[in-house]
PDB file of C-alpha atoms in Angstrom:
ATOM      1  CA  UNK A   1     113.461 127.095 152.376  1.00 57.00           C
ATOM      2  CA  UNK A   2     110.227 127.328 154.337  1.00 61.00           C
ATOM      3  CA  UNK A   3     111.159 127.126 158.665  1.00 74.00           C
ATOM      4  CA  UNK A   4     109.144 126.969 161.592  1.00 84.00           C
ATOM      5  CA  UNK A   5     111.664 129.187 163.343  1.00 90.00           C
ATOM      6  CA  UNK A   6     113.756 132.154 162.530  1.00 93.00           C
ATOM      7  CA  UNK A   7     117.019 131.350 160.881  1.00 93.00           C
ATOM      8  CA  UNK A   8     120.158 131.092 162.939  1.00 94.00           C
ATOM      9  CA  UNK A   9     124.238 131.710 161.491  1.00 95.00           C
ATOM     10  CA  UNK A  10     126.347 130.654 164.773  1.00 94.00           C
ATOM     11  CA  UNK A  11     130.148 131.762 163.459  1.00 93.00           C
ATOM     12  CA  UNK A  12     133.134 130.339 165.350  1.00 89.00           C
ATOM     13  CA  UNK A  13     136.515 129.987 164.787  1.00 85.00           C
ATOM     14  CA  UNK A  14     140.075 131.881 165.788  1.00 86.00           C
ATOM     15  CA  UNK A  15     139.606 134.759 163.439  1.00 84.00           C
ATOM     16  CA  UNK A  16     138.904 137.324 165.888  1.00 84.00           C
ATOM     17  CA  UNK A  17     136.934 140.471 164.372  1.00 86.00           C
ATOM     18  CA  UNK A  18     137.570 138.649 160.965  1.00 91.00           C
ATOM     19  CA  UNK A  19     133.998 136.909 161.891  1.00 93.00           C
ATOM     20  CA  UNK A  20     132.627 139.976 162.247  1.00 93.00           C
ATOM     21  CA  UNK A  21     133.585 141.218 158.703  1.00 93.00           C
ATOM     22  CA  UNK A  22     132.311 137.986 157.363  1.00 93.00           C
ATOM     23  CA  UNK A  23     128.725 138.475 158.968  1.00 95.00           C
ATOM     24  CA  UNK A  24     128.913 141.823 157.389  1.00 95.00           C
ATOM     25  CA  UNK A  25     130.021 140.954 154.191  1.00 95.00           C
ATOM     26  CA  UNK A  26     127.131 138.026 154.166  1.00 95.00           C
ATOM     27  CA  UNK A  27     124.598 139.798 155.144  1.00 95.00           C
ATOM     28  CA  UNK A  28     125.923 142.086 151.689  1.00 95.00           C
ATOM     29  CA  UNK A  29     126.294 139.363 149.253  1.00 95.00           C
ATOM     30  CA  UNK A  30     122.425 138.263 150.434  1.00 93.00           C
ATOM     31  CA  UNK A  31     121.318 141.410 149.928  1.00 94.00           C
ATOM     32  CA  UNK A  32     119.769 142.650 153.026  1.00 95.00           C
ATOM     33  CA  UNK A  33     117.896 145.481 153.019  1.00 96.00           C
ATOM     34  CA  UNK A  34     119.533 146.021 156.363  1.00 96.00           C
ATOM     35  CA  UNK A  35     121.631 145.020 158.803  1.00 97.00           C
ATOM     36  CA  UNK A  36     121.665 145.823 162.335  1.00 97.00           C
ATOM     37  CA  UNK A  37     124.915 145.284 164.751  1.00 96.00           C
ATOM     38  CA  UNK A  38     125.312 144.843 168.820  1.00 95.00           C
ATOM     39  CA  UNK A  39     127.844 143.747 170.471  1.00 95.00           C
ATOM     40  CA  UNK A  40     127.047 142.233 174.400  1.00 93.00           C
ATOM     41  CA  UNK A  41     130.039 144.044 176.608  1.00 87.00           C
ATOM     42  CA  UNK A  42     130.137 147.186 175.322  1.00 78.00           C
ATOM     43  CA  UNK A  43     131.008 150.121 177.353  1.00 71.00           C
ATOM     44  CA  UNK A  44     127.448 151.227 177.949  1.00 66.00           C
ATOM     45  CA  UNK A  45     126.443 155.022 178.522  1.00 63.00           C
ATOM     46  CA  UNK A  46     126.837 156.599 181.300  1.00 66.00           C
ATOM     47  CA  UNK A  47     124.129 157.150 182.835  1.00 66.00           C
ATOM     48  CA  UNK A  48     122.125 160.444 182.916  1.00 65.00           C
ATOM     49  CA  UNK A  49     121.431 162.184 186.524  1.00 66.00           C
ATOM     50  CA  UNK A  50     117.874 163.652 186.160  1.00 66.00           C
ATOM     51  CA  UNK A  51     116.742 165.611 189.101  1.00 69.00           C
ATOM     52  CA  UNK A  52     113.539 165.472 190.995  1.00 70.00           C
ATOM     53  CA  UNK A  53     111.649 168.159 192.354  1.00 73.00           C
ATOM     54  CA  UNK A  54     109.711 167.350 195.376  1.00 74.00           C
ATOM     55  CA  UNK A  55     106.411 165.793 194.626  1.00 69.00           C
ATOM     56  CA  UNK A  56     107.260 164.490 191.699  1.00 70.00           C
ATOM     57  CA  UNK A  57     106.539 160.986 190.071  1.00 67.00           C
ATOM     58  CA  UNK A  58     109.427 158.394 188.537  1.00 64.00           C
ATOM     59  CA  UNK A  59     108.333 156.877 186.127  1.00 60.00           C
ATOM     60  CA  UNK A  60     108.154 152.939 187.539  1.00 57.00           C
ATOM     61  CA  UNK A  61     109.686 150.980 184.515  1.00 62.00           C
ATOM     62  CA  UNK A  62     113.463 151.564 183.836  1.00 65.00           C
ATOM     63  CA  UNK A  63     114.530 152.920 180.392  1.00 73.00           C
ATOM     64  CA  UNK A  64     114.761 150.246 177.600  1.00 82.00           C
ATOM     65  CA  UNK A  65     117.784 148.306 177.605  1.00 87.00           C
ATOM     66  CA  UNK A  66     119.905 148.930 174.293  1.00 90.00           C
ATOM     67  CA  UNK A  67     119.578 144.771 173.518  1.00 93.00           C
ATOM     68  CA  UNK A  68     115.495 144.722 173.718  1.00 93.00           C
ATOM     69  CA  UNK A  69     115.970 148.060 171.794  1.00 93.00           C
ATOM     70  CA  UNK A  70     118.388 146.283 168.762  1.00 96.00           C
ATOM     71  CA  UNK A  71     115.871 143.415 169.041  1.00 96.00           C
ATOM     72  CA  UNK A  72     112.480 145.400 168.357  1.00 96.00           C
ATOM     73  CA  UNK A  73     114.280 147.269 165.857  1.00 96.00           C
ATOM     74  CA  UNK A  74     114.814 143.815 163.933  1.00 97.00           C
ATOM     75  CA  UNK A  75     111.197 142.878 164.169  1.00 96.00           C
ATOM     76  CA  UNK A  76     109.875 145.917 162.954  1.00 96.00           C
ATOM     77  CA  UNK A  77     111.967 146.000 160.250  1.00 96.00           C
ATOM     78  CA  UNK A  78     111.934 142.599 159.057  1.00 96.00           C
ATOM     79  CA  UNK A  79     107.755 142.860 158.763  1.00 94.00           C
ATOM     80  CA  UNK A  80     108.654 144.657 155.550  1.00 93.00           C
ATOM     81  CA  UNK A  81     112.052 143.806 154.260  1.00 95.00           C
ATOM     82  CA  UNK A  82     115.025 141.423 154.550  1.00 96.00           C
ATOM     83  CA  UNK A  83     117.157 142.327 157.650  1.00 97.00           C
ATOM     84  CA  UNK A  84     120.100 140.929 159.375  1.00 97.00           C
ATOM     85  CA  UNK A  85     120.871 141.041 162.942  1.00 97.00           C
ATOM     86  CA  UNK A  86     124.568 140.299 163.882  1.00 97.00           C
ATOM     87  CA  UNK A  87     124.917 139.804 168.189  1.00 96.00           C
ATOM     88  CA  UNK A  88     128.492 139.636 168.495  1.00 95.00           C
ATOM     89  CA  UNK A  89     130.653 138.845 171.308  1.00 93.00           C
ATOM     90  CA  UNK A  90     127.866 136.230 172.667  1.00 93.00           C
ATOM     91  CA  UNK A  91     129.650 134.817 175.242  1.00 92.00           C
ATOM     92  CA  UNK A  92     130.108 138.055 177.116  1.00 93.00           C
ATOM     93  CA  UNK A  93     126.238 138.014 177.075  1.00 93.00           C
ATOM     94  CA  UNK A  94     124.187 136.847 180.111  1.00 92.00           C
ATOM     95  CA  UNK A  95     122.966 133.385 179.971  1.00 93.00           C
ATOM     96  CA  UNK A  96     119.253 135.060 180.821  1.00 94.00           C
ATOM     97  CA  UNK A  97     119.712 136.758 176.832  1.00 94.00           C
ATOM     98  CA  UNK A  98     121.078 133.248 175.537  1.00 95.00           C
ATOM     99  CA  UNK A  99     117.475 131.955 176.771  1.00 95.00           C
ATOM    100  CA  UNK A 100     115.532 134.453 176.087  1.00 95.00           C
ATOM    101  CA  UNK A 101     117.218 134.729 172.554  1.00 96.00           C
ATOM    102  CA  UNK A 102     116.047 131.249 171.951  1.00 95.00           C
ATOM    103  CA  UNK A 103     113.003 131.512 173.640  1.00 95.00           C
ATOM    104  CA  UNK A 104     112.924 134.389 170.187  1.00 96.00           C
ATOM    105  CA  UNK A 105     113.953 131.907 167.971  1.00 94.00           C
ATOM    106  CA  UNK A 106     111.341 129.357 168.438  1.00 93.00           C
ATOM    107  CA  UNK A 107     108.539 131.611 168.768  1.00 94.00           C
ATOM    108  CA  UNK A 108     109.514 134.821 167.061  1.00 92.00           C
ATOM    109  CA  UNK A 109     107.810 136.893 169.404  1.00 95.00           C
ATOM    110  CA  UNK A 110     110.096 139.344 171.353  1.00 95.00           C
ATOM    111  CA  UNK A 111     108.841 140.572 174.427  1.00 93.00           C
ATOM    112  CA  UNK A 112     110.242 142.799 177.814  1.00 87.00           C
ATOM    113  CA  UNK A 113     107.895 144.033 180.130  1.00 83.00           C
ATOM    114  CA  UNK A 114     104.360 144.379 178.836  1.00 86.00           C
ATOM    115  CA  UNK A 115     105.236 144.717 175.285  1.00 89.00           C
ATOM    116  CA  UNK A 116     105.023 142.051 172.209  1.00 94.00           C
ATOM    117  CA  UNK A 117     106.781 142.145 169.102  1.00 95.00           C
ATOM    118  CA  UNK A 118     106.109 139.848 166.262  1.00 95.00           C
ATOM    119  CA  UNK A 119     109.337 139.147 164.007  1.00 95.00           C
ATOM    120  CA  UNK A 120     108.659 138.125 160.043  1.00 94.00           C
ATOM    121  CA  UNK A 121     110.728 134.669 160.356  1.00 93.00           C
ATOM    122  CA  UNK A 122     110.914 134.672 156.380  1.00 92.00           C
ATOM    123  CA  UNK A 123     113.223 138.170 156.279  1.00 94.00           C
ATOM    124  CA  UNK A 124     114.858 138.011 159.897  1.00 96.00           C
ATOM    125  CA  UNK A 125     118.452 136.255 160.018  1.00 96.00           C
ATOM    126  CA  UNK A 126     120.162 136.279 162.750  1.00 97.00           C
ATOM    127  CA  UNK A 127     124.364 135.704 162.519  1.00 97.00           C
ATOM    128  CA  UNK A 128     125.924 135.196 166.539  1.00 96.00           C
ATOM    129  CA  UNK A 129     129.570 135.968 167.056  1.00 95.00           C
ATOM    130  CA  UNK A 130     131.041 134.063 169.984  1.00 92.00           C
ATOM    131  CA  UNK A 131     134.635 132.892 171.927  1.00 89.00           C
ATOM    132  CA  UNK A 132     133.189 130.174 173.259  1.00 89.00           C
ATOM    133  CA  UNK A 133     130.534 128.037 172.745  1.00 88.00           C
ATOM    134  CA  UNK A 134     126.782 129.562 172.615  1.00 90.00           C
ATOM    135  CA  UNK A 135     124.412 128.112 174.374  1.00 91.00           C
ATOM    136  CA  UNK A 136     123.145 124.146 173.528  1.00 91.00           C
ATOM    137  CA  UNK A 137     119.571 125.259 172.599  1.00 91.00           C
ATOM    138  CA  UNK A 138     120.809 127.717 170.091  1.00 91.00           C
ATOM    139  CA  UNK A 139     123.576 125.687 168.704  1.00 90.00           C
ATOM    140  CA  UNK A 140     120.782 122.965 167.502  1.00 90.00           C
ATOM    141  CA  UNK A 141     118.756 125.666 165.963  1.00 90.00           C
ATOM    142  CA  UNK A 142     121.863 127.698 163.896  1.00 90.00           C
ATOM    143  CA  UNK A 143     123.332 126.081 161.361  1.00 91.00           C
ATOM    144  CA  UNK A 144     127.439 126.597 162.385  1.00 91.00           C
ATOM    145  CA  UNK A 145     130.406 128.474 160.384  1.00 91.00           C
ATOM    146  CA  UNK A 146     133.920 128.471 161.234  1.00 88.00           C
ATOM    147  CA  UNK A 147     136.394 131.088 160.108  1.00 87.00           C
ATOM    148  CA  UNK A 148     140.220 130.473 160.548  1.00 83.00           C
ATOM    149  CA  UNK A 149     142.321 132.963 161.429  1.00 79.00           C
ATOM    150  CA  UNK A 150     144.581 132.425 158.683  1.00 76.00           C
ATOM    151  CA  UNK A 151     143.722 130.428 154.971  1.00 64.00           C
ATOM    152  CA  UNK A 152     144.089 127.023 154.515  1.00 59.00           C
ATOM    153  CA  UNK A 153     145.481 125.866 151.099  1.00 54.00           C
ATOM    154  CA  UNK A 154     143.707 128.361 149.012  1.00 57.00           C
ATOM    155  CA  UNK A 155     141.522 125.791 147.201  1.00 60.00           C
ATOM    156  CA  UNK A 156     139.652 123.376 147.059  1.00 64.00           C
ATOM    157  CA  UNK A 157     140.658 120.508 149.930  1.00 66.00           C
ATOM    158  CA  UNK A 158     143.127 117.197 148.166  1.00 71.00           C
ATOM    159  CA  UNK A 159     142.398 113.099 149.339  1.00 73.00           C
ATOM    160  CA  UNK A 160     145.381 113.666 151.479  1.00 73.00           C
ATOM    161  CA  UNK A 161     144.340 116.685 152.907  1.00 71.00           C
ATOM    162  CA  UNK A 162     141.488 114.352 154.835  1.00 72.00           C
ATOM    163  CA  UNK A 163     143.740 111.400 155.469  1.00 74.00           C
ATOM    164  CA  UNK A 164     142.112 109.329 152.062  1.00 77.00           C
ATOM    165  CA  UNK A 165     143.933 107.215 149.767  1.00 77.00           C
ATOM    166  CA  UNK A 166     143.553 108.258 145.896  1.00 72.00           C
ATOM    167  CA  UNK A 167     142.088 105.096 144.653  1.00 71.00           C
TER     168      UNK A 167
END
């Protein structure tokens, strides 16, 4: 359906890395040309020593951070094709990426330093992964799963099942 704003999949629930596979496995069954994963905590690199000879200039903007670098990625690829980016483990994120994530959402531009890059809000999807609850902004612009750690009935849910009388 046509959308102002790039498409939001917030999964909850108490399945653990189960959610993950399910983002996955959706992102699959929609047929996505791709799909791109990051998960917020992750051990980062180490970082490199680089040595400077005297008289020589730093550069005076730090390296890329792998998040903007997952998040360009996504808009150049979904000016083309259908692409899926899962951010898991959201609530290990800082609050400034919750923000600026929406900030994304509404406005699909993505933008660090000096640099602007336009996302195609008819092929981006984006599917967050968090233990708690993601921020308010992005809750009322996601449309919300939850995945149980373990299966209900199996089928289809009874009357009884929701506390309804069969008449």
């Amino acid at each position: 359906n046509p959308t102002d704003h790039i498409r939001c999949l917030n999964i909850e629930g108490d399945a653990g890395r189960r959610r993950t596979a399910f983002a996955h496995a959706l992102a699959q069954a929609l047929e996505s040309n791709h799909v791109l994963y990051f998960e917020f905590g992750a051990e980062p690199p180490k970082p490199q020593i680089v040595r400077v000879h005297e008289g020589e200039d730093l550069p005076a903007e730090p390296p890329t951070s792998d998040f903007d670098r997952i998040m360009t990625q996504a808009c150049a690829l979904s000016e083309a094709e259908t692409t899926v980016l899962i951010l898991d483990q959201m609530h290990k994120a800082p609050f400034r990426q919750h923000i600026r994530l929406y900030e994304f959402i509404k406005s699909n531009i993505w933008s660090y330093s000096d640099v602007r890059f336009y996302a195609n809000i008819g092929n981006l999807q984006i599917h967050m992964i968090s233990d708690e609850p993601i921020y308010h902004s992005l809750q009322q612009h996601s449309f919300k799963i939850r995945i149980a750690a373990t299966a209900g009935g199996g089928g289809f849910p009874v009357m009884a099942d929701i506390g309804l009388d069969q008449s």
